[in-house]
CSV table of C-alpha atoms in Angstrom, one decimal:
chain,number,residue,atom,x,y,z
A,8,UNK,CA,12.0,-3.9,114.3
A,9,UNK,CA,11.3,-0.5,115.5
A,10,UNK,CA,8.6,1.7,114.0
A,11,UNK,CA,10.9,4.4,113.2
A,12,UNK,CA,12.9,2.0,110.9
A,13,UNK,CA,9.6,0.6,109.0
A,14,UNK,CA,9.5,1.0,105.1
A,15,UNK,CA,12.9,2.8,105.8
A,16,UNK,CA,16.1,1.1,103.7
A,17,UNK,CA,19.7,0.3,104.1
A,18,UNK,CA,22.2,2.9,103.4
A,19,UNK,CA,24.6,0.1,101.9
A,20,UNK,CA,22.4,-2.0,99.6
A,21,UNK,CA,19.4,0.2,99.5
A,22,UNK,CA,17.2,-3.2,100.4
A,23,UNK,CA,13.9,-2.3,102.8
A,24,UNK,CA,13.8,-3.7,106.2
A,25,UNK,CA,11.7,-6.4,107.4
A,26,UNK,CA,10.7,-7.4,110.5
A,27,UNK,CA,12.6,-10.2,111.4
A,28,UNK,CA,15.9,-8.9,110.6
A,29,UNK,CA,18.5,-6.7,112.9
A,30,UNK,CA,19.3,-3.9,112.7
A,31,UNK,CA,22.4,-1.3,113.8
A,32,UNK,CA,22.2,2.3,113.8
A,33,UNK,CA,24.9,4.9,113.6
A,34,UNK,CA,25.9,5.7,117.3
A,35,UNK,CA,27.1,9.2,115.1
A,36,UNK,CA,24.2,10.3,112.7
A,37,UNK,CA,21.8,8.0,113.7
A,38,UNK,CA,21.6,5.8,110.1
A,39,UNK,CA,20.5,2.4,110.0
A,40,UNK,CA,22.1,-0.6,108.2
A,41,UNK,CA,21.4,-4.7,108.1
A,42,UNK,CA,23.6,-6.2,110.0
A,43,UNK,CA,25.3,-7.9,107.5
A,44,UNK,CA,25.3,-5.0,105.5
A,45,UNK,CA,27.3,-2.9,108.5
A,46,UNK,CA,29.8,-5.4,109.0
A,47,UNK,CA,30.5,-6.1,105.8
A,48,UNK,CA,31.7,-2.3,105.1
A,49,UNK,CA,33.3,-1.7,108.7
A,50,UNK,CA,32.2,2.0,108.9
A,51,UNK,CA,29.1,4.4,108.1
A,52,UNK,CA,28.7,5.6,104.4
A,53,UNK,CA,28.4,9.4,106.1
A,54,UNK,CA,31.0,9.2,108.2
A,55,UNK,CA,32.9,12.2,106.5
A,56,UNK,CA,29.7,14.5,107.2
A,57,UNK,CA,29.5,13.1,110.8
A,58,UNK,CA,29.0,16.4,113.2
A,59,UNK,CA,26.9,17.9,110.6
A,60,UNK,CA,24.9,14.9,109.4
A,61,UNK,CA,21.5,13.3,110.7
A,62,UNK,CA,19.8,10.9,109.4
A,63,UNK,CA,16.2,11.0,108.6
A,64,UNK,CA,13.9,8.7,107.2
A,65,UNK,CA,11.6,9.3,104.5
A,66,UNK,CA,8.9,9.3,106.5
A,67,UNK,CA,10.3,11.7,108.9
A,68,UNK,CA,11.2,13.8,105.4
A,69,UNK,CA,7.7,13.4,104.3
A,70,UNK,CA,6.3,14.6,107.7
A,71,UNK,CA,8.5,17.8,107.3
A,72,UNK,CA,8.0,18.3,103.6
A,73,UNK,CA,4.1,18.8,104.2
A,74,UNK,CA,4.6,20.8,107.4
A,75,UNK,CA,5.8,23.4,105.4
A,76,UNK,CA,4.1,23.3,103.1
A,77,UNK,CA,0.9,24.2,105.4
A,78,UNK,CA,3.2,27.2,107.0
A,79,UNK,CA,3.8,27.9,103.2
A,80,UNK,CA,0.0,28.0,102.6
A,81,UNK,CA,-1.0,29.4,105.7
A,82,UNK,CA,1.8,32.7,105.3
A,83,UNK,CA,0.2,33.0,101.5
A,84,UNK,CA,-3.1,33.5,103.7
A,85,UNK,CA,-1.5,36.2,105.6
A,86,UNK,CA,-0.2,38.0,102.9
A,87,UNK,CA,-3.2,37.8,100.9
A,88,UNK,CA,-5.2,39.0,103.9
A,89,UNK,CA,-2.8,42.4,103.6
A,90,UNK,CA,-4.3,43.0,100.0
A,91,UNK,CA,-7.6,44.6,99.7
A,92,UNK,CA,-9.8,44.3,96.7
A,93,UNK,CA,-11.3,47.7,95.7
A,94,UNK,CA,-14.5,47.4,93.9
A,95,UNK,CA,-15.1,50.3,91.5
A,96,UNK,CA,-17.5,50.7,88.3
A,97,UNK,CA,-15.2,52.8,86.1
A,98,UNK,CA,-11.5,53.6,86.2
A,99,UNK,CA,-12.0,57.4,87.2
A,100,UNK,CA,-13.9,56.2,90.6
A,101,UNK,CA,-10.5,54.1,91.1
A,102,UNK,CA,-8.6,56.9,90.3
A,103,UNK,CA,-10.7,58.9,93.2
A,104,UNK,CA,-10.3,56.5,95.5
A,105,UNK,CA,-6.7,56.1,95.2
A,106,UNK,CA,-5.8,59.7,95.1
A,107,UNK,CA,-7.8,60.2,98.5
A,108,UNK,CA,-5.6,57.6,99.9
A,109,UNK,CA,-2.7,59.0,98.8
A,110,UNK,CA,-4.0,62.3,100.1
A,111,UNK,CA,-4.3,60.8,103.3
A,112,UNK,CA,-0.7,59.7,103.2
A,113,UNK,CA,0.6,63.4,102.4
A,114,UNK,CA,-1.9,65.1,104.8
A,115,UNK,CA,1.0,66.7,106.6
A,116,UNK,CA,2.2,68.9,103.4
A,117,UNK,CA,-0.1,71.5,104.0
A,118,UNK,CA,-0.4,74.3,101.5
A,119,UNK,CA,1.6,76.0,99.3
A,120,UNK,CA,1.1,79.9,98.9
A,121,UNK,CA,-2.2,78.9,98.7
A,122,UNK,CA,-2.1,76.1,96.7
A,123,UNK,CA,-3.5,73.0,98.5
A,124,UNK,CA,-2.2,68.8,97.8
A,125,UNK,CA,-5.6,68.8,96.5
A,126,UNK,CA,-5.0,70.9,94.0
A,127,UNK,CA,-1.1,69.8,92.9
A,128,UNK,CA,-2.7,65.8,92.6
A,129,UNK,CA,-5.6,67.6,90.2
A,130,UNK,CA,-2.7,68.9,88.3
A,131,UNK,CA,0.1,66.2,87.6
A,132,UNK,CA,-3.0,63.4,87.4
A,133,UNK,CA,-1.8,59.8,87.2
A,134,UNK,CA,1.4,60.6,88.1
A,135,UNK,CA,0.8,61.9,91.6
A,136,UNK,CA,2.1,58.3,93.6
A,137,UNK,CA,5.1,59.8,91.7
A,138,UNK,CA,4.9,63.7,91.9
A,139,UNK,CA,3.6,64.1,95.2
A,140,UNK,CA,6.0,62.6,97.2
A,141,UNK,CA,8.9,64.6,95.3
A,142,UNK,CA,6.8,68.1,96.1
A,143,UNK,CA,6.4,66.9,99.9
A,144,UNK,CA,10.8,66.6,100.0
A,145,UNK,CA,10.2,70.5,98.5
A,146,UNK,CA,7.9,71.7,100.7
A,147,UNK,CA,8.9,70.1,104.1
A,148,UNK,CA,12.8,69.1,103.7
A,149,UNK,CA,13.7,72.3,101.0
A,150,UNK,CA,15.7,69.3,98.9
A,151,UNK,CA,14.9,70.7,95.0
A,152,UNK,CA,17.0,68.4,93.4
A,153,UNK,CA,15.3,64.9,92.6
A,154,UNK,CA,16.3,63.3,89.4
A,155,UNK,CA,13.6,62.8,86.2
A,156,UNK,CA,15.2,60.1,83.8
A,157,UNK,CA,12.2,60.8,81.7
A,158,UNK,CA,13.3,64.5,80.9
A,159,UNK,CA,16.7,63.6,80.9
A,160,UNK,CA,15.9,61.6,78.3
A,161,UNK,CA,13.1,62.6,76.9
A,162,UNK,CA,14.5,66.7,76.1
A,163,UNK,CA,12.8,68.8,75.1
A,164,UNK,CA,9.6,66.0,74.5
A,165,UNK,CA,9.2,65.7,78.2
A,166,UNK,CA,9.6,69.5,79.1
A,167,UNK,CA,6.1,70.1,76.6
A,168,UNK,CA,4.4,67.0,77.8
A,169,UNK,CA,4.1,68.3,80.8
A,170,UNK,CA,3.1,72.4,79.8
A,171,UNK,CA,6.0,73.5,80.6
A,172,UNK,CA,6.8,75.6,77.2
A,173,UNK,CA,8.7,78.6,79.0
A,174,UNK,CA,11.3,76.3,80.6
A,175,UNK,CA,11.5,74.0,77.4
A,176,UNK,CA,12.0,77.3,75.3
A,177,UNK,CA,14.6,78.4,77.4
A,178,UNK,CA,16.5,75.5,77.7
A,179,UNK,CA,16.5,74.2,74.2
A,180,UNK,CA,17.6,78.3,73.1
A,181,UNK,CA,20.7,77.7,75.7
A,182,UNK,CA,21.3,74.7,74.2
A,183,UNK,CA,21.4,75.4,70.6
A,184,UNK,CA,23.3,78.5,71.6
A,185,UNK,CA,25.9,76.3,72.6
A,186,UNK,CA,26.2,73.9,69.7
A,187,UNK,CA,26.3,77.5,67.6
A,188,UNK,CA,29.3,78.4,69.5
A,189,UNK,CA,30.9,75.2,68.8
A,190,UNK,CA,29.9,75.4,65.2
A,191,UNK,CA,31.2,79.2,65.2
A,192,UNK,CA,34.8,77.9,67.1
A,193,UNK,CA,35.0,74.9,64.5
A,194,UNK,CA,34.8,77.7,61.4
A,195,UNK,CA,37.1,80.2,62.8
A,196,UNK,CA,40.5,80.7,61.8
A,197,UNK,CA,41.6,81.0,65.0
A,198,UNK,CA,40.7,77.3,66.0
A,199,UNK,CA,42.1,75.8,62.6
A,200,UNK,CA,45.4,77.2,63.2
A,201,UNK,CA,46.0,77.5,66.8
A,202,UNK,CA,45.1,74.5,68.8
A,203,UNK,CA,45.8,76.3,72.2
A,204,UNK,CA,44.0,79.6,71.4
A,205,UNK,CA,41.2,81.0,72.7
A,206,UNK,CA,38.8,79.4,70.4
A,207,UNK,CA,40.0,76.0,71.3
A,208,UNK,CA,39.0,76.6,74.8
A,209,UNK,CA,35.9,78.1,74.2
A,210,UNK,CA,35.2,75.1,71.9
A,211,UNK,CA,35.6,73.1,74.5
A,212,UNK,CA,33.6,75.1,77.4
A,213,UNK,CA,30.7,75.0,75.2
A,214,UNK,CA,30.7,71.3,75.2
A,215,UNK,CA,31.1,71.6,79.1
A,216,UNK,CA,28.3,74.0,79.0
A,217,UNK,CA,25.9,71.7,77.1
A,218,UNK,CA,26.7,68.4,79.6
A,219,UNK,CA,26.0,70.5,82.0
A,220,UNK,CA,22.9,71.5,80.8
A,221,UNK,CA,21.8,68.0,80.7
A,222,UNK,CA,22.6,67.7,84.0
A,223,UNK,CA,20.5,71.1,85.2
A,224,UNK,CA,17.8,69.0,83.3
A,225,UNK,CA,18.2,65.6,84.9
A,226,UNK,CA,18.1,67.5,88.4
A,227,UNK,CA,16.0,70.3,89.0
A,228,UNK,CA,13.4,69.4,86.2
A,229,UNK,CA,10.8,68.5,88.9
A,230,UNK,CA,11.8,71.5,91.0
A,231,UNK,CA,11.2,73.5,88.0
A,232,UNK,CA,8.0,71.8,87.5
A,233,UNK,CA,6.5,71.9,90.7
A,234,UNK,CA,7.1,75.5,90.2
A,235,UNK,CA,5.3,76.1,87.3
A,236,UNK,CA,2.6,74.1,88.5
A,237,UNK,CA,2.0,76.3,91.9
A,238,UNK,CA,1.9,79.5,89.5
A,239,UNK,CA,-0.8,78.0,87.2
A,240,UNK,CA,-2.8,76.8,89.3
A,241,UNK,CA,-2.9,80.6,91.8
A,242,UNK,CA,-3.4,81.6,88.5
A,243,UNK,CA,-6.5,79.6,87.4
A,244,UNK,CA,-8.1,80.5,91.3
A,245,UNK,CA,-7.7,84.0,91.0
A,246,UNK,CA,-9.0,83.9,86.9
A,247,UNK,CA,-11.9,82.0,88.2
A,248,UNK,CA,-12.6,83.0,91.7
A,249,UNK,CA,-16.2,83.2,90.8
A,250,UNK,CA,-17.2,79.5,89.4
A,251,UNK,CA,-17.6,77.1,92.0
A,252,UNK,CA,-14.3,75.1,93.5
A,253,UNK,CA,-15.3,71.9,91.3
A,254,UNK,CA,-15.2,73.5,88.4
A,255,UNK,CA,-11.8,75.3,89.2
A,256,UNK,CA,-10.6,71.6,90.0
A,257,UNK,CA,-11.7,71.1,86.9
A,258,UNK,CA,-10.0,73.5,85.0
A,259,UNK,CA,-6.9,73.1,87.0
A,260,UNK,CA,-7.0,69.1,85.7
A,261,UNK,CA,-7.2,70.0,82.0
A,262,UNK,CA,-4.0,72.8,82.3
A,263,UNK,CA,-1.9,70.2,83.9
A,264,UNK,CA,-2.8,67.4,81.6
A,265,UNK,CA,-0.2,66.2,79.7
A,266,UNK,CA,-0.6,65.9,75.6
A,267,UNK,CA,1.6,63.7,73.6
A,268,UNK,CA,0.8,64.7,70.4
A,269,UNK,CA,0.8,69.0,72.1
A,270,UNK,CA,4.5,67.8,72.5
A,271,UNK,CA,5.3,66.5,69.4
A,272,UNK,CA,4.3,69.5,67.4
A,273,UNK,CA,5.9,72.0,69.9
A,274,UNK,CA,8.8,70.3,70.1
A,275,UNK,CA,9.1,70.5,66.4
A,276,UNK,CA,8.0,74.0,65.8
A,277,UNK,CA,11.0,74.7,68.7
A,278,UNK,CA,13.6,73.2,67.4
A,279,UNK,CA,12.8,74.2,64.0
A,280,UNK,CA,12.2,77.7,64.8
A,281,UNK,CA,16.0,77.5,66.4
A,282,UNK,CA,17.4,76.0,63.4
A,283,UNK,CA,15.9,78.7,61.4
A,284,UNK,CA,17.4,81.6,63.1
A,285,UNK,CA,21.0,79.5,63.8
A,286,UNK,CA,20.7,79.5,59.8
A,287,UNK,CA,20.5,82.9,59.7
A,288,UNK,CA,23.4,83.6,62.0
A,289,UNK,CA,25.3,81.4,59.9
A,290,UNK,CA,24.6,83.4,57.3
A,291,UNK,CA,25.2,86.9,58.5
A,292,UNK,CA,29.0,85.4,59.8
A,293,UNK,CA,29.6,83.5,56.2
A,294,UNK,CA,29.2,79.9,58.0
A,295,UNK,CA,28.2,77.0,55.8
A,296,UNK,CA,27.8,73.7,57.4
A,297,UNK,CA,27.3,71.8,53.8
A,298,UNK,CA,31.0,72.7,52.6
């Protein structure tokens, strides 16, 4: 018997071969039978898979089966090669050592009316694999829209979290001015008894108005952002041109970081402070929202 047929078995009645008996082979696919065993079913068990069929033995499986398995092992090996450990004794040393890195991936953004990457990494903190690549699309492709899910979703919360209280303001005022006007549309006269009137259209323009002000939000909020954060921190160099550039870094760090309980209470004292004067109004034009 042939070597390559040793501890193999017969595709018909699954019986290993031994040495002293004959075998025939598939002049198709190659699989091996007893002779008995071939002439008893006239034809080979694969025969419907024969063009795309080969047969191999489970030797010749086993073979494969831990050939890949050392190119499995040996790719792992190469992979993990591409990962480097970085040893550091706190988390702010990692921090330094991954914002110089990521420095050294932006080193073509070059300042910013003075403003250096430097600087706008000191500001936004742990967010900067996030921030600085959005302010590099500003600064050398002029794109300003970028979406931020977070203050899409996060309004005003997000707009506080991250100092910026005159663009928060502003945009909660717009939109409470809106839902006023809708509130203003639903009591007048006008709207209950005219359906196509002018109220019913401004009614409806208002709710326009405040989608769309979820979608100035959802776009430009970074733009915005990257804004405010250029003006603080020329601000904080000229205020403290005199202490030495670590400590402006310093103080440029502590403006931009963000404060989650800073934007809990000013988003509260906001929107409270709208609803206070929207009660007012309502007031002044005989509006109750109770009856």
């Amino acid at each position: 018997m042939h070597d390559q047929f040793r501890n193999e078995k017969c595709a018909v009645c699954d019986m290993k071969f031994f040495d002293d008996e004959d075998i025939v082979v598939c002049p198709e696919c190659g699989t091996p039978y007893h002779k008995e065993c071939w002439h008893r079913v006239g034809l080979c068990v694969h025969s419907a898979e024969h063009g795309a069929f080969e047969w191999k033995g489970e030797s010749q499986k086993l073979k494969e089966h831990f050939e890949n398995i050392e190119i499995a092992q040996n790719e792992r090996k190469e992979n993990d090669s591409q990962f480097e450990v970085i040893h550091a004794e706190s988390y702010d040393e990692y921090r330094e050592i991954m914002n110089k890195r990521l420095l050294e991936q932006e080193k073509d953004m070059g300042e910013v009316d003075g403003v250096t990457p430097a600087e706008m990494l000191k500001f936004v903190g742990k967010n900067g694999y996030y921030y600085l690549p959005v302010f590099r699309e500003f600064i050398k492709h002029g794109k300003i829209m970028k979406m931020n899910f977070a203050a899409f979703l996060l309004f005003p919360l997000h707009c506080f979290y991250r100092k910026m209280n005159l663009f928060g303001v502003i945009m909660t005022a717009v939109f409470f001015f809106f839902s006023e006007l809708r509130i203003i549309m639903m009591n007048s006269f006008e709207f209950a008894q005219n359906d196509n009137g002018a109220g019913t259209l401004i009614y409806y323009a208002s709710i326009a108005a405040a989608m769309a002000i979820n979608m100035f939000i959802l776009m430009f909020f970074n733009y915005f952002y990257f804004k405010t954060m250029l003006k603080k921190i020329k601000s904080i160099k000229q205020q403290y041109s005199s202490e030495s550039y670590d400590s402006i870094l310093c103080r440029i760090e502590a403006a931009g970081r963000p404060g989650l309980f800073y934007s809990v209470a000013f988003s509260f004292c906001t929107v409270l402070a709208m609803l206070l004067i929207l009660q007012v109004i309502n007031n002044m034009l005989g509006i109750s929202l109770y009856s």
